[in-house]
Amino acid sequence: MQFLSDNAASVHPRVWAAMQEADSPDSPYDGDSLSRRLDDEFSGLFGREVAVLWVATGTAANCLALSALVPPHGGVICHREAHIEMDECGAPGFYLHGAKLLLGDGAHAKLDPAGLAAVLDAVRPDVHQVQPHAVSITQASEYGCCYTPGELAKIDMIAGPRGLKLHMDGARFANAVAYLNRPAAEVAGPVDALSFGFVKNGAMNAEAIVFFDPTLADMVQFRRKRAGHLQSKGRFLAAQILAMLERDTWLHNAAAANAAARAIAEGAGERLLHPVEANEVFLACSAAEREALRAQGFAFYDWGLDAARFVAAWDTRADHAEALGRAIASL
Amino acid sequence: MQFLSDNAASVHPRVWAAMQEADSPDSPYDGDSLSRRLDDEFSGLFGREVAVLWVATGTAANCLALSALVPPHGGVICHREAHIEMDECGAPGFYLHGAKLLLGDGAHAKLDPAGLAAVLDAVRPDVHQVQPHAVSITQASEYGCCYTPGELAKIDMIAGPRGLKLHMDGARFANAVAYLNRPAAEVAGPVDALSFGFVKNGAMNAEAIVFFDPTLADMVQFRRKRAGHLQSKGRFLAAQILAMLERDTWLHNAAAANAAARAIAEGAGERLLHPVEANEVFLACSAAEREALRAQGFAFYDWGLDAARFVAAWDTRADHAEALGRAIASL
Amino acid sequence: MQFLSDNAASVHPRVWAAMQEADSPDSPYDGDSLSRRLDDEFSGLFGREVAVLWVATGTAANCLALSALVPPHGGVICHREAHIEMDECGAPGFYLHGAKLLLGDGAHAKLDPAGLAAVLDAVRPDVHQVQPHAVSITQASEYGCCYTPGELAKIDMIAGPRGLKLHMDGARFANAVAYLNRPAAEVAGPVDALSFGFVKNGAMNAEAIVFFDPTLADMVQFRRKRAGHLQSKGRFLAAQILAMLERDTWLHNAAAANAAARAIAEGAGERLLHPVEANEVFLACSAAEREALRAQGFAFYDWGLDAARFVAAWDTRADHAEALGRAIASL
Amino acid sequence: MQFLSDNAASVHPRVWAAMQEADSPDSPYDGDSLSRRLDDEFSGLFGREVAVLWVATGTAANCLALSALVPPHGGVICHREAHIEMDECGAPGFYLHGAKLLLGDGAHAKLDPAGLAAVLDAVRPDVHQVQPHAVSITQASEYGCCYTPGELAKIDMIAGPRGLKLHMDGARFANAVAYLNRPAAEVAGPVDALSFGFVKNGAMNAEAIVFFDPTLADMVQFRRKRAGHLQSKGRFLAAQILAMLERDTWLHNAAAANAAARAIAEGAGERLLHPVEANEVFLACSAAEREALRAQGFAFYDWGLDAARFVAAWDTRADHAEALGRAIASL
């Protein structure tokens, strides 16, 4: 019973079907009929004109998006525990040519207005310090917590007047939409570019970068190519994304993962280190307790010395999640 | 009847089967059981210990390989018409942090010893000029022509004593092996790193970077991650490559593509601009002649004003190739 | 009698005096009273509002200027023999983060309209090729030849409609102004940024980057700092530049150097490889002839196998130049 | 009475004299007779063979030194308040192509063994996190405090076994040598590269990068050129440095600055925020107290809301320092 990561989840049957259907001659790169549908599909989803590029990974999505918003001499404000800071091996430094991450705070790995303001206040407005050009937030956060539309508006109230662009790392954007139960446009809020994740949610290796200013995509398509991310058979990436959008598969999958996380957390009570909003459960538990859980067949990661992380995915079996929930309640 | 590019070819049934078989829980990234088999499989193929990393595109493969061989202040000697110079949107400049391509000549887009020597002679050995650190050659070349083992040795005789590393862009390495009918190790020759292409030859989106000095892979795995090319479900890339290696599918596919190219060229005679060795045919023909061919249902690219390029792939139907061959002969 | 390079020229007495006068407490970096005068002085010289940053070298001036005009994924069109291509050790690749130099032709190392158009025509407007974002020309050129205002206008007629920015490498801009005998504004023509050289012309280590769009300087000041080119005692650089501007020292010095070059070339006749417009003389002459000249005490560089380069500077003695001129005439 | 920064100090008479003496024809760049003496002079000073490159600024010195020790995908451990982190506008990100600074702690802006170990322990040894390749320490630190030879050895005991290279930002290395009263070699300790500062200590715009592994300089000379830091009249930089070395001017100047700082701190007692070891004094004092000091003619910077920074330089007048000391004692 695997709760290590949604990274390792299986590929959704509809994604498989769509990929196989795409296996007929078409234009290479992103000139194919499927890739050319992406702008319209996402424009429909967000209720406004957007431009969309596919890439294979969330790291590429985040960094290419940021490359449109931040010059090499600039800075990106993000949470101290953001994925771009902690888990991308310095990819922002590569894609942004040395631009700097400026680290802020906030509960549950959500950058909050005070945390954002503190970063801004600490930067002297002179040439000796890197000046911020954008803010990157993660929806849902590394701890599976979501920014409400109201919280996004507060971030924007600080960032906007300073001319800061907004990027959203939406590796688990679907889980946030499912949790918040609001239209995608509200869950994205006022961002300029969104990394819309599908891989953790049933796709194989396709993510979407959504540009709310479509002209940015014109530039980023060059960056994508020069980063080696323009696949020649790009139709297979477009097919994955379109399949996920069809019949709201992305949303149903995320809802299933979230529900599984809730089942896990059901009896966890005070052990919960963070609210369970998306598909992750962070639990205070001792090494002995973790061993006990593993002895019952549950696979998961330690989270430091005194905690554990459990991640549900779209394909997590309800009975597995419930069994884990009971096991946790019985600790 | 499509002869535009092998980029647009379909995915081989064995590749599909292997991918679907891979759709069960396993470790993320490249910790899965399939990815971990790559070193051994390629070591077997090349008869010596190599280390192998998968990536999704040839551009990423070329540039990550070069990033192990060339420092940011260095240069890479390549043919004036090499893919890394002409068709990768400056990706080497991105991956190598501004390192420079130093352009040489040679017939049929093959850098020849005189061309290589001319580049070397033109570089003043002082700090005002970029010094070469590596040579990159393309096997088969952009015009579908192959370096014989003897030709590779001559390149190496010039490059080796100067301490230059050797990279081979093998987007169509399989076609070269099929044409030269020599073991893969001889077709690679004395190179330090090889971009071994599978996408044009039946895979969906998986290429292999083969490091003949295995320690280079230890470093490049960090570069791959920070370039956003470490896919979380990497097992699907490994599966593609392993399927291509199995039962010499890669070689049979390439042989089929080469044979189709020969069929196209059969009656082309003096019109041929380059020897037909791999899977490409470059033909002198007028605009009117190209129109005539298109009117018969053949799709292909113009190559400048007075020529055309026809590319066969593993899935090119023999009857299509023969039909095109007859049509060309009848021009 | 030294004709190796204007690089090695001495420092003008007025520059020494100004530097010493600057040796009193003032604000660090470029907040001092001298640095703050630069914008006004150059605005006066060019008859329009410009913004100016000092740096220590021409390479830094060129590359920082270009960094304001060209994104990392873009290209810069320049002459095949431009200094930024031939003699800056790949500095544009470093400063522009891998942007590419696109090389064109033209007599006397001057990019001409046909050469520029040929580069533009060769670039496919797709994501597989680096797209040009700027044109960089050298005034006077590497061979000491000058663009007339009419020639500059023709470059601009091609570049402007395509949205290309214009940069001028003016390491010997003063010599061009002296030769063309036109106002500095006409000699700069329609450029967006000018590297205005002083080091070869009597300064010690101060060059000016002149931005004809002053907002560009606001950005480049960050680039200058992060390139380590913001000197803490910047007043000494400003002092050099201001001293050169005072009483048109820059122009008189350049005129003297040009006159010395003319004296050298006086009797050279058909041996001249390029028109002698600025302060350089390129002469067809055999190894034996070069030896003969050196035997008479003249120091200079070979220029390939069958030519020699003689460079005059502001401090070249007239009698030395005339002696060399006679020696050449007597060859 | 100016205590703002040693950045604004005047140029030492011997430096002026040496520069003027250098104003005669010599080879350009660093081929001149003065530049060629640097290796020997510093080898003598450090009692072992070193290779030395001049540059104009401390930022360039730090970043070029680090570029020899850290690859683009690597990390540099430094103190949270190090100059390279706080005051160089992201220059390390530029020069190291996106390599990351990993921030550690320690009293008085000195990275201590526990702080270093904590950074190392927090890095997971996998490809998702930037791995440290070097440690950069500042001697004297941003707060004017010095690492003793014993403290350096402890750093090295942690760094060495992990293969980490050591860099020392010695913008105020002279002040550290003067304070510690030990040979330069011991004050540098086991570092691989040292930025040896002269600008704050009486030079105009020349710093030395000292490579204790001389082969590193062979590579960095290319990096220096491509960063635009190879001045054509480099003899003027070499002259400054040689003048500073002559008759131990560097050491006497630093001792004078340190003595002035001690005079300032004389009666400061418990107000001192950091031990006064080099030439800086950090003082707890209210806004009203600062105003009172300024009213008496002392210029200095606030340091946050409740403190002030006073910096002495080689040319600080003893009577000024004593006057300030008395004023502080009387607060």
mmCIF file with all atom_site columns, N, CA and C in Angstrom, chain B residues 237-280:
data_model
loop_
_atom_site.group_PDB
_atom_site.id
_atom_site.type_symbol
_atom_site.label_atom_id
_atom_site.label_alt_id
_atom_site.label_comp_id
_atom_site.label_asym_id
_atom_site.label_entity_id
_atom_site.label_seq_id
_atom_site.pdbx_PDB_ins_code
_atom_site.Cartn_x
_atom_site.Cartn_y
_atom_site.Cartn_z
_atom_site.occupancy
_atom_site.B_iso_or_equiv
_atom_site.pdbx_formal_charge
_atom_site.auth_seq_id
_atom_site.auth_comp_id
_atom_site.auth_asym_id
_atom_site.auth_atom_id
_atom_site.pdbx_PDB_model_num
ATOM 1   N N  . LEU B 1 237 ? 10.348 6.359  -20.022 1.00 0.00 ? 237 LEU B N  1
ATOM 2   C CA . LEU B 1 237 ? 11.422 6.619  -20.994 1.00 0.00 ? 237 LEU B CA 1
ATOM 3   C C  . LEU B 1 237 ? 12.352 5.413  -21.078 1.00 0.00 ? 237 LEU B C  1
ATOM 4   N N  . ALA B 1 238 ? 12.695 4.885  -19.926 1.00 0.00 ? 238 ALA B N  1
ATOM 5   C CA . ALA B 1 238 ? 13.555 3.699  -19.929 1.00 0.00 ? 238 ALA B CA 1
ATOM 6   C C  . ALA B 1 238 ? 12.879 2.560  -20.686 1.00 0.00 ? 238 ALA B C  1
ATOM 7   N N  . ALA B 1 239 ? 11.596 2.427  -20.482 1.00 0.00 ? 239 ALA B N  1
ATOM 8   C CA . ALA B 1 239 ? 10.868 1.335  -21.159 1.00 0.00 ? 239 ALA B CA 1
ATOM 9   C C  . ALA B 1 239 ? 10.985 1.469  -22.674 1.00 0.00 ? 239 ALA B C  1
ATOM 10  N N  . GLN B 1 240 ? 10.862 2.674  -23.164 1.00 0.00 ? 240 GLN B N  1
ATOM 11  C CA . GLN B 1 240 ? 10.972 2.886  -24.614 1.00 0.00 ? 240 GLN B CA 1
ATOM 12  C C  . GLN B 1 240 ? 12.340 2.447  -25.137 1.00 0.00 ? 240 GLN B C  1
ATOM 13  N N  . ILE B 1 241 ? 13.343 2.859  -24.421 1.00 0.00 ? 241 ILE B N  1
ATOM 14  C CA . ILE B 1 241 ? 14.699 2.567  -24.880 1.00 0.00 ? 241 ILE B CA 1
ATOM 15  C C  . ILE B 1 241 ? 14.979 1.065  -24.816 1.00 0.00 ? 241 ILE B C  1
ATOM 16  N N  . LEU B 1 242 ? 14.584 0.469  -23.723 1.00 0.00 ? 242 LEU B N  1
ATOM 17  C CA . LEU B 1 242 ? 14.810 -0.977 -23.593 1.00 0.00 ? 242 LEU B CA 1
ATOM 18  C C  . LEU B 1 242 ? 14.054 -1.740 -24.676 1.00 0.00 ? 242 LEU B C  1
ATOM 19  N N  . ALA B 1 243 ? 12.861 -1.283 -24.980 1.00 0.00 ? 243 ALA B N  1
ATOM 20  C CA . ALA B 1 243 ? 12.097 -1.962 -26.040 1.00 0.00 ? 243 ALA B CA 1
ATOM 21  C C  . ALA B 1 243 ? 12.802 -1.824 -27.384 1.00 0.00 ? 243 ALA B C  1
ATOM 22  N N  . MET B 1 244 ? 13.394 -0.672 -27.596 1.00 0.00 ? 244 MET B N  1
ATOM 23  C CA . MET B 1 244 ? 14.112 -0.457 -28.860 1.00 0.00 ? 244 MET B CA 1
ATOM 24  C C  . MET B 1 244 ? 15.360 -1.344 -28.939 1.00 0.00 ? 244 MET B C  1
ATOM 25  N N  . LEU B 1 245 ? 15.987 -1.560 -27.801 1.00 0.00 ? 245 LEU B N  1
ATOM 26  C CA . LEU B 1 245 ? 17.197 -2.396 -27.805 1.00 0.00 ? 245 LEU B CA 1
ATOM 27  C C  . LEU B 1 245 ? 16.852 -3.878 -27.968 1.00 0.00 ? 245 LEU B C  1
ATOM 28  N N  . GLU B 1 246 ? 15.704 -4.229 -27.444 1.00 0.00 ? 246 GLU B N  1
ATOM 29  C CA . GLU B 1 246 ? 15.334 -5.635 -27.465 1.00 0.00 ? 246 GLU B CA 1
ATOM 30  C C  . GLU B 1 246 ? 15.238 -6.142 -28.897 1.00 0.00 ? 246 GLU B C  1
ATOM 31  N N  . ARG B 1 247 ? 15.716 -7.341 -29.089 1.00 0.00 ? 247 ARG B N  1
ATOM 32  C CA . ARG B 1 247 ? 15.671 -7.983 -30.409 1.00 0.00 ? 247 ARG B CA 1
ATOM 33  C C  . ARG B 1 247 ? 16.191 -7.048 -31.506 1.00 0.00 ? 247 ARG B C  1
ATOM 34  N N  . ASP B 1 248 ? 17.115 -6.165 -31.147 1.00 0.00 ? 248 ASP B N  1
ATOM 35  C CA . ASP B 1 248 ? 17.712 -5.265 -32.147 1.00 0.00 ? 248 ASP B CA 1
ATOM 36  C C  . ASP B 1 248 ? 16.683 -4.468 -32.940 1.00 0.00 ? 248 ASP B C  1
ATOM 37  N N  . THR B 1 249 ? 15.602 -4.120 -32.258 1.00 0.00 ? 249 THR B N  1
ATOM 38  C CA . THR B 1 249 ? 14.572 -3.348 -32.956 1.00 0.00 ? 249 THR B CA 1
ATOM 39  C C  . THR B 1 249 ? 15.152 -2.077 -33.544 1.00 0.00 ? 249 THR B C  1
ATOM 40  N N  . TRP B 1 250 ? 16.005 -1.425 -32.770 1.00 0.00 ? 250 TRP B N  1
ATOM 41  C CA . TRP B 1 250 ? 16.607 -0.175 -33.246 1.00 0.00 ? 250 TRP B CA 1
ATOM 42  C C  . TRP B 1 250 ? 17.324 -0.369 -34.575 1.00 0.00 ? 250 TRP B C  1
ATOM 43  N N  . LEU B 1 251 ? 17.990 -1.516 -34.707 1.00 0.00 ? 251 LEU B N  1
ATOM 44  C CA . LEU B 1 251 ? 18.790 -1.755 -35.897 1.00 0.00 ? 251 LEU B CA 1
ATOM 45  C C  . LEU B 1 251 ? 17.897 -2.143 -37.076 1.00 0.00 ? 251 LEU B C  1
ATOM 46  N N  . HIS B 1 252 ? 16.918 -2.976 -36.806 1.00 0.00 ? 252 HIS B N  1
ATOM 47  C CA . HIS B 1 252 ? 16.006 -3.370 -37.878 1.00 0.00 ? 252 HIS B CA 1
ATOM 48  C C  . HIS B 1 252 ? 15.218 -2.158 -38.378 1.00 0.00 ? 252 HIS B C  1
ATOM 49  N N  . ASN B 1 253 ? 14.763 -1.337 -37.435 1.00 0.00 ? 253 ASN B N  1
ATOM 50  C CA . ASN B 1 253 ? 14.013 -0.147 -37.855 1.00 0.00 ? 253 ASN B CA 1
ATOM 51  C C  . ASN B 1 253 ? 14.876 0.752  -38.739 1.00 0.00 ? 253 ASN B C  1
ATOM 52  N N  . ALA B 1 254 ? 16.101 0.954  -38.318 1.00 0.00 ? 254 ALA B N  1
ATOM 53  C CA . ALA B 1 254 ? 16.990 1.824  -39.091 1.00 0.00 ? 254 ALA B CA 1
ATOM 54  C C  . ALA B 1 254 ? 17.277 1.219  -40.459 1.00 0.00 ? 254 ALA B C  1
ATOM 55  N N  . ALA B 1 255 ? 17.473 -0.086 -40.477 1.00 0.00 ? 255 ALA B N  1
ATOM 56  C CA . ALA B 1 255 ? 17.729 -0.740 -41.761 1.00 0.00 ? 255 ALA B CA 1
ATOM 57  C C  . ALA B 1 255 ? 16.540 -0.567 -42.701 1.00 0.00 ? 255 ALA B C  1
ATOM 58  N N  . ALA B 1 256 ? 15.350 -0.637 -42.144 1.00 0.00 ? 256 ALA B N  1
ATOM 59  C CA . ALA B 1 256 ? 14.148 -0.467 -42.978 1.00 0.00 ? 256 ALA B CA 1
ATOM 60  C C  . ALA B 1 256 ? 14.091 0.953  -43.535 1.00 0.00 ? 256 ALA B C  1
ATOM 61  N N  . ALA B 1 257 ? 14.400 1.912  -42.692 1.00 0.00 ? 257 ALA B N  1
ATOM 62  C CA . ALA B 1 257 ? 14.374 3.302  -43.149 1.00 0.00 ? 257 ALA B CA 1
ATOM 63  C C  . ALA B 1 257 ? 15.442 3.533  -44.219 1.00 0.00 ? 257 ALA B C  1
ATOM 64  N N  . ASN B 1 258 ? 16.625 2.995  -43.992 1.00 0.00 ? 258 ASN B N  1
ATOM 65  C CA . ASN B 1 258 ? 17.687 3.137  -44.991 1.00 0.00 ? 258 ASN B CA 1
ATOM 66  C C  . ASN B 1 258 ? 17.281 2.505  -46.319 1.00 0.00 ? 258 ASN B C  1
ATOM 67  N N  . ALA B 1 259 ? 16.682 1.342  -46.224 1.00 0.00 ? 259 ALA B N  1
ATOM 68  C CA . ALA B 1 259 ? 16.265 0.655  -47.450 1.00 0.00 ? 259 ALA B CA 1
ATOM 69  C C  . ALA B 1 259 ? 15.231 1.484  -48.210 1.00 0.00 ? 259 ALA B C  1
ATOM 70  N N  . ALA B 1 260 ? 14.329 2.096  -47.467 1.00 0.00 ? 260 ALA B N  1
ATOM 71  C CA . ALA B 1 260 ? 13.329 2.940  -48.122 1.00 0.00 ? 260 ALA B CA 1
ATOM 72  C C  . ALA B 1 260 ? 14.008 4.118  -48.821 1.00 0.00 ? 260 ALA B C  1
ATOM 73  N N  . ALA B 1 261 ? 15.014 4.684  -48.175 1.00 0.00 ? 261 ALA B N  1
ATOM 74  C CA . ALA B 1 261 ? 15.728 5.796  -48.804 1.00 0.00 ? 261 ALA B CA 1
ATOM 75  C C  . ALA B 1 261 ? 16.423 5.334  -50.081 1.00 0.00 ? 261 ALA B C  1
ATOM 76  N N  . ARG B 1 262 ? 16.992 4.165  -50.023 1.00 0.00 ? 262 ARG B N  1
ATOM 77  C CA . ARG B 1 262 ? 17.646 3.645  -51.246 1.00 0.00 ? 262 ARG B CA 1
ATOM 78  C C  . ARG B 1 262 ? 16.625 3.446  -52.368 1.00 0.00 ? 262 ARG B C  1
ATOM 79  N N  . ALA B 1 263 ? 15.459 2.979  -51.992 1.00 0.00 ? 263 ALA B N  1
ATOM 80  C CA . ALA B 1 263 ? 14.420 2.779  -53.000 1.00 0.00 ? 263 ALA B CA 1
ATOM 81  C C  . ALA B 1 263 ? 14.022 4.111  -53.639 1.00 0.00 ? 263 ALA B C  1
ATOM 82  N N  . ILE B 1 264 ? 13.957 5.133  -52.791 1.00 0.00 ? 264 ILE B N  1
ATOM 83  C CA . ILE B 1 264 ? 13.604 6.467  -53.320 1.00 0.00 ? 264 ILE B CA 1
ATOM 84  C C  . ILE B 1 264 ? 14.672 6.932  -54.303 1.00 0.00 ? 264 ILE B C  1
ATOM 85  N N  . ALA B 1 265 ? 15.905 6.654  -53.939 1.00 0.00 ? 265 ALA B N  1
ATOM 86  C CA . ALA B 1 265 ? 17.031 7.180  -54.711 1.00 0.00 ? 265 ALA B CA 1
ATOM 87  C C  . ALA B 1 265 ? 17.370 6.319  -55.928 1.00 0.00 ? 265 ALA B C  1
ATOM 88  N N  . GLU B 1 266 ? 16.743 5.223  -55.978 1.00 0.00 ? 266 GLU B N  1
ATOM 89  C CA . GLU B 1 266 ? 17.058 4.207  -56.987 1.00 0.00 ? 266 GLU B CA 1
ATOM 90  C C  . GLU B 1 266 ? 17.369 4.775  -58.376 1.00 0.00 ? 266 GLU B C  1
ATOM 91  N N  . GLY B 1 267 ? 16.425 5.559  -58.882 1.00 0.00 ? 267 GLY B N  1
ATOM 92  C CA . GLY B 1 267 ? 16.614 6.055  -60.244 1.00 0.00 ? 267 GLY B CA 1
ATOM 93  C C  . GLY B 1 267 ? 16.961 7.532  -60.294 1.00 0.00 ? 267 GLY B C  1
ATOM 94  N N  . ALA B 1 268 ? 17.470 8.056  -59.175 1.00 0.00 ? 268 ALA B N  1
ATOM 95  C CA . ALA B 1 268 ? 17.703 9.506  -59.112 1.00 0.00 ? 268 ALA B CA 1
ATOM 96  C C  . ALA B 1 268 ? 18.978 9.923  -59.834 1.00 0.00 ? 268 ALA B C  1
ATOM 97  N N  . GLY B 1 269 ? 19.898 8.986  -59.922 1.00 0.00 ? 269 GLY B N  1
ATOM 98  C CA . GLY B 1 269 ? 21.114 9.243  -60.695 1.00 0.00 ? 269 GLY B CA 1
ATOM 99  C C  . GLY B 1 269 ? 21.832 10.501 -60.276 1.00 0.00 ? 269 GLY B C  1
ATOM 100 N N  . GLU B 1 270 ? 22.107 11.310 -61.244 1.00 0.00 ? 270 GLU B N  1
ATOM 101 C CA . GLU B 1 270 ? 22.940 12.486 -61.016 1.00 0.00 ? 270 GLU B CA 1
ATOM 102 C C  . GLU B 1 270 ? 22.232 13.574 -60.216 1.00 0.00 ? 270 GLU B C  1
ATOM 103 N N  . ARG B 1 271 ? 20.969 13.377 -60.038 1.00 0.00 ? 271 ARG B N  1
ATOM 104 C CA . ARG B 1 271 ? 20.251 14.376 -59.246 1.00 0.00 ? 271 ARG B CA 1
ATOM 105 C C  . ARG B 1 271 ? 20.652 14.355 -57.776 1.00 0.00 ? 271 ARG B C  1
ATOM 106 N N  . LEU B 1 272 ? 21.218 13.255 -57.348 1.00 0.00 ? 272 LEU B N  1
ATOM 107 C CA . LEU B 1 272 ? 21.531 13.144 -55.912 1.00 0.00 ? 272 LEU B CA 1
ATOM 108 C C  . LEU B 1 272 ? 22.599 14.148 -55.492 1.00 0.00 ? 272 LEU B C  1
ATOM 109 N N  . LEU B 1 273 ? 22.286 14.918 -54.466 1.00 0.00 ? 273 LEU B N  1
ATOM 110 C CA . LEU B 1 273 ? 23.231 15.927 -53.976 1.00 0.00 ? 273 LEU B CA 1
ATOM 111 C C  . LEU B 1 273 ? 24.218 15.339 -52.987 1.00 0.00 ? 273 LEU B C  1
ATOM 112 N N  . HIS B 1 274 ? 23.826 14.253 -52.367 1.00 0.00 ? 274 HIS B N  1
ATOM 113 C CA . HIS B 1 274 ? 24.684 13.585 -51.397 1.00 0.00 ? 274 HIS B CA 1
ATOM 114 C C  . HIS B 1 274 ? 24.508 12.082 -51.555 1.00 0.00 ? 274 HIS B C  1
ATOM 115 N N  . PRO B 1 275 ? 25.531 11.315 -51.239 1.00 0.00 ? 275 PRO B N  1
ATOM 116 C CA . PRO B 1 275 ? 25.364 9.857  -51.258 1.00 0.00 ? 275 PRO B CA 1
ATOM 117 C C  . PRO B 1 275 ? 24.213 9.467  -50.326 1.00 0.00 ? 275 PRO B C  1
ATOM 118 N N  . VAL B 1 276 ? 23.451 8.497  -50.723 1.00 0.00 ? 276 VAL B N  1
ATOM 119 C CA . VAL B 1 276 ? 22.356 8.039  -49.865 1.00 0.00 ? 276 VAL B CA 1
ATOM 120 C C  . VAL B 1 276 ? 22.871 6.890  -49.011 1.00 0.00 ? 276 VAL B C  1
ATOM 121 N N  . GLU B 1 277 ? 23.197 7.220  -47.784 1.00 0.00 ? 277 GLU B N  1
ATOM 122 C CA . GLU B 1 277 ? 23.758 6.207  -46.893 1.00 0.00 ? 277 GLU B CA 1
ATOM 123 C C  . GLU B 1 277 ? 22.768 5.867  -45.781 1.00 0.00 ? 277 GLU B C  1
ATOM 124 N N  . ALA B 1 278 ? 22.244 6.877  -45.142 1.00 0.00 ? 278 ALA B N  1
ATOM 125 C CA . ALA B 1 278 ? 21.263 6.637  -44.085 1.00 0.00 ? 278 ALA B CA 1
ATOM 126 C C  . ALA B 1 278 ? 19.856 6.739  -44.688 1.00 0.00 ? 278 ALA B C  1
ATOM 127 N N  . ASN B 1 279 ? 18.985 7.476  -44.065 1.00 0.00 ? 279 ASN B N  1
ATOM 128 C CA . ASN B 1 279 ? 17.578 7.452  -44.475 1.00 0.00 ? 279 ASN B CA 1
ATOM 129 C C  . ASN B 1 279 ? 17.087 8.743  -45.128 1.00 0.00 ? 279 ASN B C  1
ATOM 130 N N  . GLU B 1 280 ? 18.023 9.496  -45.706 1.00 0.00 ? 280 GLU B N  1
ATOM 131 C CA . GLU B 1 280 ? 17.628 10.772 -46.302 1.00 0.00 ? 280 GLU B CA 1
ATOM 132 C C  . GLU B 1 280 ? 18.087 10.856 -47.749 1.00 0.00 ? 280 GLU B C  1
#
